[in-house]
Coordinates of C-alpha atoms and ligand atoms in Angstrom, one line a residue:
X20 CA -24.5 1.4 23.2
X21 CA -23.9 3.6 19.8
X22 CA -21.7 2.1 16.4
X23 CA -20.5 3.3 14.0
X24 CA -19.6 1.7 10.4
X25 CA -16.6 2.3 8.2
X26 CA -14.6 1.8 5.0
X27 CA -11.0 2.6 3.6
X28 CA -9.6 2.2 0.2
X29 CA -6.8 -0.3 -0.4
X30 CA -4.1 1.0 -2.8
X31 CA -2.1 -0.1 -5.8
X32 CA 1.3 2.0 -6.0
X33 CA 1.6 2.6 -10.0
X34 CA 5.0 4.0 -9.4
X35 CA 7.9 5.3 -7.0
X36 CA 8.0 2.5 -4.0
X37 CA 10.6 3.0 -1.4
X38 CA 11.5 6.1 -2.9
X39 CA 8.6 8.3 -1.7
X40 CA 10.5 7.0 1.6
X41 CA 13.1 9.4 1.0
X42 CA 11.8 12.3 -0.4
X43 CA 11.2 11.6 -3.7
X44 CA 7.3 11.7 -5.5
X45 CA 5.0 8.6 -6.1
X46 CA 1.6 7.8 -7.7
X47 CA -0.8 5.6 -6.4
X48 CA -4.5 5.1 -6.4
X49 CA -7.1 3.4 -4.4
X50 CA -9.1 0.2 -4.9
X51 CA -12.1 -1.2 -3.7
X52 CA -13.1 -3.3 -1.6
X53 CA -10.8 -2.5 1.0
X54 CA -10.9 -3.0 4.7
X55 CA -14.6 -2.2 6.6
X56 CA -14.9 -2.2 10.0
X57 CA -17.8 -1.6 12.6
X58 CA -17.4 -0.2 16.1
X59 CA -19.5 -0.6 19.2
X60 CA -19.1 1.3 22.1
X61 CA -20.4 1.3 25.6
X62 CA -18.4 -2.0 27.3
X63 CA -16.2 -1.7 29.7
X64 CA -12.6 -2.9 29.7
X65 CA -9.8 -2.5 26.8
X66 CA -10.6 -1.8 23.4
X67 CA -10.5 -4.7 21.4
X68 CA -10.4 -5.5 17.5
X69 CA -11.5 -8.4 15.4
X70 CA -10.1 -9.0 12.0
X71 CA -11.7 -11.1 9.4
X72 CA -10.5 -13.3 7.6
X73 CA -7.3 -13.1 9.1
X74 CA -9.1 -14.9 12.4
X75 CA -7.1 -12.0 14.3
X76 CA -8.4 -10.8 17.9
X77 CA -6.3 -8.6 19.9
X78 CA -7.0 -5.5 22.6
X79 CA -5.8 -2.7 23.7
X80 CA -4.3 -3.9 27.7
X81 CA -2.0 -6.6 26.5
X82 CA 1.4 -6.0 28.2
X83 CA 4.2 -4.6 26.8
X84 CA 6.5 -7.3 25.0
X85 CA 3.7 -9.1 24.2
X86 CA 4.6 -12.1 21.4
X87 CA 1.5 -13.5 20.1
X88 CA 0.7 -14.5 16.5
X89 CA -0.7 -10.9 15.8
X90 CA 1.9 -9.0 17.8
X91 CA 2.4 -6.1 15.3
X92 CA -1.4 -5.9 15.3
X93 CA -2.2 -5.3 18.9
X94 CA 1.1 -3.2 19.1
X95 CA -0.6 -1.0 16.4
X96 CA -3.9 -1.1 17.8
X97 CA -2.9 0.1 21.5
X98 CA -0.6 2.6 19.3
X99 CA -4.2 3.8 17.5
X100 CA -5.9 3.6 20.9
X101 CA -3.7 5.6 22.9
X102 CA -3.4 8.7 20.0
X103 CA -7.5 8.3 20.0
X104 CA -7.6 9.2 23.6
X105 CA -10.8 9.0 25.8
X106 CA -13.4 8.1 22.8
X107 CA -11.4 4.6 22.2
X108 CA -11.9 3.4 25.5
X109 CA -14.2 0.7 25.8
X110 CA -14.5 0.2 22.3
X111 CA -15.2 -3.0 19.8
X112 CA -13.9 -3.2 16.7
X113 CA -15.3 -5.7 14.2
X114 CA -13.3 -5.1 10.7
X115 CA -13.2 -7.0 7.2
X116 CA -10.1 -6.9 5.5
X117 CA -10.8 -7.5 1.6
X118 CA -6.7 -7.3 0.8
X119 CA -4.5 -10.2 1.7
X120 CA -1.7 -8.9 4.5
X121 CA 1.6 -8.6 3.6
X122 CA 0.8 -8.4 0.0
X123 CA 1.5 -4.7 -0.9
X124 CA -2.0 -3.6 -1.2
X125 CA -2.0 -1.5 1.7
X126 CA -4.0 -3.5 3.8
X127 CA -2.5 -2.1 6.9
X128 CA -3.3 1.4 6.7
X129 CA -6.3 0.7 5.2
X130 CA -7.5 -1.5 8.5
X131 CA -5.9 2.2 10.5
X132 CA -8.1 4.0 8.5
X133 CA -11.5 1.9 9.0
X134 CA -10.7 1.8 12.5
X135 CA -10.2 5.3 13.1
X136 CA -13.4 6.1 11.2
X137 CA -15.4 3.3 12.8
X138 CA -14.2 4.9 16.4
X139 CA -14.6 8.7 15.3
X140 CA -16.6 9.3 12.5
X141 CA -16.6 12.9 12.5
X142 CA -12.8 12.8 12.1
X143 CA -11.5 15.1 9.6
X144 CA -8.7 14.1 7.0
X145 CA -5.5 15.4 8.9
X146 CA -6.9 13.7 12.4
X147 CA -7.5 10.1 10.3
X148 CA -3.3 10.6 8.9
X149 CA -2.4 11.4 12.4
X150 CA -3.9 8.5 14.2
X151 CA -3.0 5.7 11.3
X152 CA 0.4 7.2 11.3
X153 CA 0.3 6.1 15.0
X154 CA -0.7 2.5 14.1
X155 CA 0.9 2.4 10.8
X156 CA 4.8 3.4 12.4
X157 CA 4.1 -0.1 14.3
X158 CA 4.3 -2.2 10.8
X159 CA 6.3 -0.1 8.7
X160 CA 9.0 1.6 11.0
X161 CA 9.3 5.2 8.6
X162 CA 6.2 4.7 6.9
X163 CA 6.2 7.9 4.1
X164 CA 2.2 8.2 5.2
X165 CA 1.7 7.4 0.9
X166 CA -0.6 4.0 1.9
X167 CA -2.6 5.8 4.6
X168 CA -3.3 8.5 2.4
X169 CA -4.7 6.8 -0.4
X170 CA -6.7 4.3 1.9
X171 CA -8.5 7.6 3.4
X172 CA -8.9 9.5 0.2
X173 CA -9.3 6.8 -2.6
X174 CA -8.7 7.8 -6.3
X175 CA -5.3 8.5 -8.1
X176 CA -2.9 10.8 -6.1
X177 CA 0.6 12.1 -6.4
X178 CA 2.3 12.2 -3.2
X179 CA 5.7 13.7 -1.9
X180 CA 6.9 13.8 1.3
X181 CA 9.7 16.5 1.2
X182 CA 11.2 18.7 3.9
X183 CA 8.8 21.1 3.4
X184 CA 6.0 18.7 4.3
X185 CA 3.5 16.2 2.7
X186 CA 2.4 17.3 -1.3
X187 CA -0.8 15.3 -2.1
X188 CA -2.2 16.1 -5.4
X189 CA -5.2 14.0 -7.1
X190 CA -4.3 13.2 -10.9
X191 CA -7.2 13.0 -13.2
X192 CA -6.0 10.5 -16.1
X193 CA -7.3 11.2 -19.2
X194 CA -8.7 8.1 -19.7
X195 CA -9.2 5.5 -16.9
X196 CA -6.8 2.7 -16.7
X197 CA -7.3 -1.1 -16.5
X198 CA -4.9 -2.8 -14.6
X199 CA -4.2 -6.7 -13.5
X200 CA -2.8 -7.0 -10.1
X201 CA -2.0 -10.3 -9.2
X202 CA -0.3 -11.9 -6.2
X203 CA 3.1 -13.9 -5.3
X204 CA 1.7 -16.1 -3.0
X205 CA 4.4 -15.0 -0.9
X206 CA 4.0 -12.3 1.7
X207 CA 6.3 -10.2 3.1
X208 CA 7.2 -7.3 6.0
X209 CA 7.6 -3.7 4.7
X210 CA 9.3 -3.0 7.4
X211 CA 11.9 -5.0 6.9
X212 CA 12.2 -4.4 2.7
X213 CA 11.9 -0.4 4.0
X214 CA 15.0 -1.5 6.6
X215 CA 16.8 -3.6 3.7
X216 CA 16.8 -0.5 1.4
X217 CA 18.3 1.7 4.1
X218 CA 20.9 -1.1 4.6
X219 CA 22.1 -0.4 0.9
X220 CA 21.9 3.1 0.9
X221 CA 24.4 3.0 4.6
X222 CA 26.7 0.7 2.6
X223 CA 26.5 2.9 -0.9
X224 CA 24.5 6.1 -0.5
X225 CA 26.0 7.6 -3.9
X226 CA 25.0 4.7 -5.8
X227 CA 21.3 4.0 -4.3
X228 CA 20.3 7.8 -4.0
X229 CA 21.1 7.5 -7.8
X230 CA 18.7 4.6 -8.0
X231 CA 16.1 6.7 -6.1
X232 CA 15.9 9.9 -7.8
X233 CA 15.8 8.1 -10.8
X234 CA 12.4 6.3 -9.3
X235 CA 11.4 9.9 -8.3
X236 CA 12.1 11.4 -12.2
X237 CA 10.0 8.3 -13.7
X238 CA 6.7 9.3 -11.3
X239 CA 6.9 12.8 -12.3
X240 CA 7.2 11.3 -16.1
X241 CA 4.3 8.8 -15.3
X242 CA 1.8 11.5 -14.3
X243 CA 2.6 13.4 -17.3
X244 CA 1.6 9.9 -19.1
X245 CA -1.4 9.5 -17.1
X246 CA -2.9 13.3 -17.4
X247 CA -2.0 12.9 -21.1
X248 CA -4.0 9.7 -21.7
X249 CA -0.8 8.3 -22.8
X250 CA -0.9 4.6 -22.0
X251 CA 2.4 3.2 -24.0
X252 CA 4.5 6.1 -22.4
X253 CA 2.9 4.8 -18.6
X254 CA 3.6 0.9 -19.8
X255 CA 7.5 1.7 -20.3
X256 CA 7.5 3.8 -17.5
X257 CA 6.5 1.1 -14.9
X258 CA 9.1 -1.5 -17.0
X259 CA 12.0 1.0 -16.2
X260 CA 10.4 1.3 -12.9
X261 CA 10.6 -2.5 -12.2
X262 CA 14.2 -2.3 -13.2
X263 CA 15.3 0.1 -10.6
X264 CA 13.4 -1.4 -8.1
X265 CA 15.4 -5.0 -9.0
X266 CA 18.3 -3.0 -8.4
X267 CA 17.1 -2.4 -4.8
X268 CA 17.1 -6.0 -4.5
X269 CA 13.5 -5.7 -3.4
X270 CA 12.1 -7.9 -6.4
X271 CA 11.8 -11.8 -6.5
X272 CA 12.3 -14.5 -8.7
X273 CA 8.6 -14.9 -8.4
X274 CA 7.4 -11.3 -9.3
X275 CA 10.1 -11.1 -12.1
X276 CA 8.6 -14.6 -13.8
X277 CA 4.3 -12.5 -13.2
X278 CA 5.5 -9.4 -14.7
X279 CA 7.2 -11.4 -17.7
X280 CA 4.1 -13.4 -18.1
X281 CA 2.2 -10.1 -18.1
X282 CA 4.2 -8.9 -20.8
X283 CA 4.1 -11.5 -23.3
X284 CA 0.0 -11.8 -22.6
X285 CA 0.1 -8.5 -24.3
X286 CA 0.4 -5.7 -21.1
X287 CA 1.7 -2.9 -21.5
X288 CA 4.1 -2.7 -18.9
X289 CA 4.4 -4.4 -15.2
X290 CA 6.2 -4.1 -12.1
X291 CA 6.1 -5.1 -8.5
X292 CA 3.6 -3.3 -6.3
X293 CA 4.6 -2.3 -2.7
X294 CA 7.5 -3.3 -0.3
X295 CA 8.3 -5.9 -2.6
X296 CA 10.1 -9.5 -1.2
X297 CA 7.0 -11.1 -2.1
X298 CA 3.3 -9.6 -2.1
X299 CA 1.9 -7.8 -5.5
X300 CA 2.2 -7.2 -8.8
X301 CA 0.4 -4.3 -11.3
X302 CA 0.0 -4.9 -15.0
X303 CA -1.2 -1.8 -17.6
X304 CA -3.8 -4.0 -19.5
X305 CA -6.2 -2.1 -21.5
X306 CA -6.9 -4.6 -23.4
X307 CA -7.9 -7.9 -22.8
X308 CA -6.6 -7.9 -19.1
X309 CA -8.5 -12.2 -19.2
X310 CA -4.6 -12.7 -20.8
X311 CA -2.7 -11.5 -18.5
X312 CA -5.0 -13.1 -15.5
X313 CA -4.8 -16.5 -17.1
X314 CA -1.3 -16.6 -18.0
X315 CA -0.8 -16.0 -13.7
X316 CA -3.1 -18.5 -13.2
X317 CA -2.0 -21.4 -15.3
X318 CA 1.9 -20.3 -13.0
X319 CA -0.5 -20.7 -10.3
X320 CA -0.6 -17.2 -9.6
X321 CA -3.9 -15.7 -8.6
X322 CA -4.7 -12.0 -9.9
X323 CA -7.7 -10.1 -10.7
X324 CA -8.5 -6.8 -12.7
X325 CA -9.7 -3.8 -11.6
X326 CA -10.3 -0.1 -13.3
X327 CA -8.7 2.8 -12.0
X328 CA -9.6 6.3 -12.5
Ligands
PMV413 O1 4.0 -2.9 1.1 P1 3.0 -1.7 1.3 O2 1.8 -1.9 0.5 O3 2.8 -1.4 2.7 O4 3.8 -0.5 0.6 C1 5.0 0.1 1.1 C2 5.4 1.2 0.3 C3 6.9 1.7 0.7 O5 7.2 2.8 -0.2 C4 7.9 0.6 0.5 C5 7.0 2.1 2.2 C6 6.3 3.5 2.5 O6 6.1 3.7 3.7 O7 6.0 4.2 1.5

């Protein structure tokens, strides 16, 4: 028997959701903890995969059409298995996820990412995005590969997926940011919020590629903000941000009323995080992020705060 441990980042998208889908840049950074995950090999049989706490166990053989409560999960997993090859066979996966599912914090490429490195710990970078690209096509349908690359590499990174292939550039803010990032309560499928957004864009391309470019100009703006140590600039930035992504019809009652609260508790600017229909929020908070966090929680919204950079 041999094992191997390891850990991937979770992510908080600061700006350009859904947009990155189609071309157009994003910033996002990682956060800790994330999903771990510890492999044994040596059995026989298919590879199987434990997640905690979602009280998930699936494997690899499960036939085809398979409708379980973790479908997606063991379709992803056999996905991951089958692009592994030879050294996945046999193997068992114990992994933690620290992120709630379905809550825009990346938790399923970060679980791609802890499993691949769990199963091949020599794997280098461009092997770890080919493998959770496998798994991660299974929950997100066109997945722009911005969640597994920030789970693998952590930190703050601009990301573009363009014709001419995938730009991935870490940002170094001038000074680090404190951010609240609190949840719904509600969770929600990316894939479907990715599908919904291509719904519009069939009905009204002229319209929604508008919307989308203009996501794509305030990212390029934001990193500007962000290298500059210009927090105020960021703040408004994810506040026009939020409005185009409204305008996607990707927001919620819900994460309208968290990033108002946010706001009047004093951050400087809020907007969902991730697919959107439910899931996360991100507040700019450098200062006294306690406000913010107990205005969520006395809505009965839970958050928490976390430094990035
Ligand atoms: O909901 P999350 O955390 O998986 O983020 C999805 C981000 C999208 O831009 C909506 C989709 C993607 O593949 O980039």
């Amino acid at each position: 028997m041999s094992a191997g441990n390891a850990r991937a980042f979770g992510k908080v998208i600061l700006l350009g959701e859904h947009a990155v889908v189609y071309g157009h840049p994003a910033i996002a950074a990682g956060i800790e903890p994330g999903v771990s995950a510890h492999c044994e090999r040596g059995g026989a049989g298919p590879a199987a995969l434990s997640v905690e706490p979602w009280r998930a166990i699936v494997h690899s053989g499960a036939p085809r059409g398979h409708e379980g409560a973790h479908a997606l999960l063991q379709r992803a997993f056999a996905a991951l298995v089958e692009d592994l090859g030879e050294v996945a066979a046999g193997v068992r996966v114990a992994a933690h996820a620290h992120l709630p599912p379905g809550g825009g914090l990346g938790s399923s490429a970060a679980l791609g990412v802890a499993i691949t490195r769990a199963i091949l710990p020599d794997a280098t970078l461009a092997r770890v995005d080919q493998a959770v690209a496998a798994f991660e096509s299974v929950f997100h349908g066109t997945a722009s590969g911005l969640d597994a690359a920030v789970a693998a590499r952590g930190g703050v990174l601009y990301f573009r997926k363009g014709e001419a292939g995938i730009v991935l550039e870490p940002i170094a803010p001038r000074s680090a940011l404190r951010v609240c990032i609190g949840h719904s309560g509600q969770g929600s499928s990316t894939r479907e919020m990715v599908e919904g957004v291509a719904r519009q864009r069939a009905r009204n391309a002229a319209a929604t590629d508008r919307t989308l470019v203009g996501i794509g100009e305030l990212a390029k703006t934001a990193r500007i903000a962000l290298e500059d140590g210009d927090q105020e600039g960021l703040g408004k930035l994810l506040d026009l941000n939020q409005i185009l992504l409204a305008s996607l019809m990707v927001s919620t009652p819900e994460l309208e009323r968290m990033c108002q609260l946010a706001r009047s508790a004093g951050a400087l600017g809020a907007k969902l995080t991730g697919a959107g229909g439910g899931g996360a929020v991100v507040a700019l908070t450098p200062e006294q992020p306690e406000r913010v966090l107990a205005a969520w929680k006395e809505a009965g919204f839970s958050g928490v705060s976390a430094v990035i950079g």
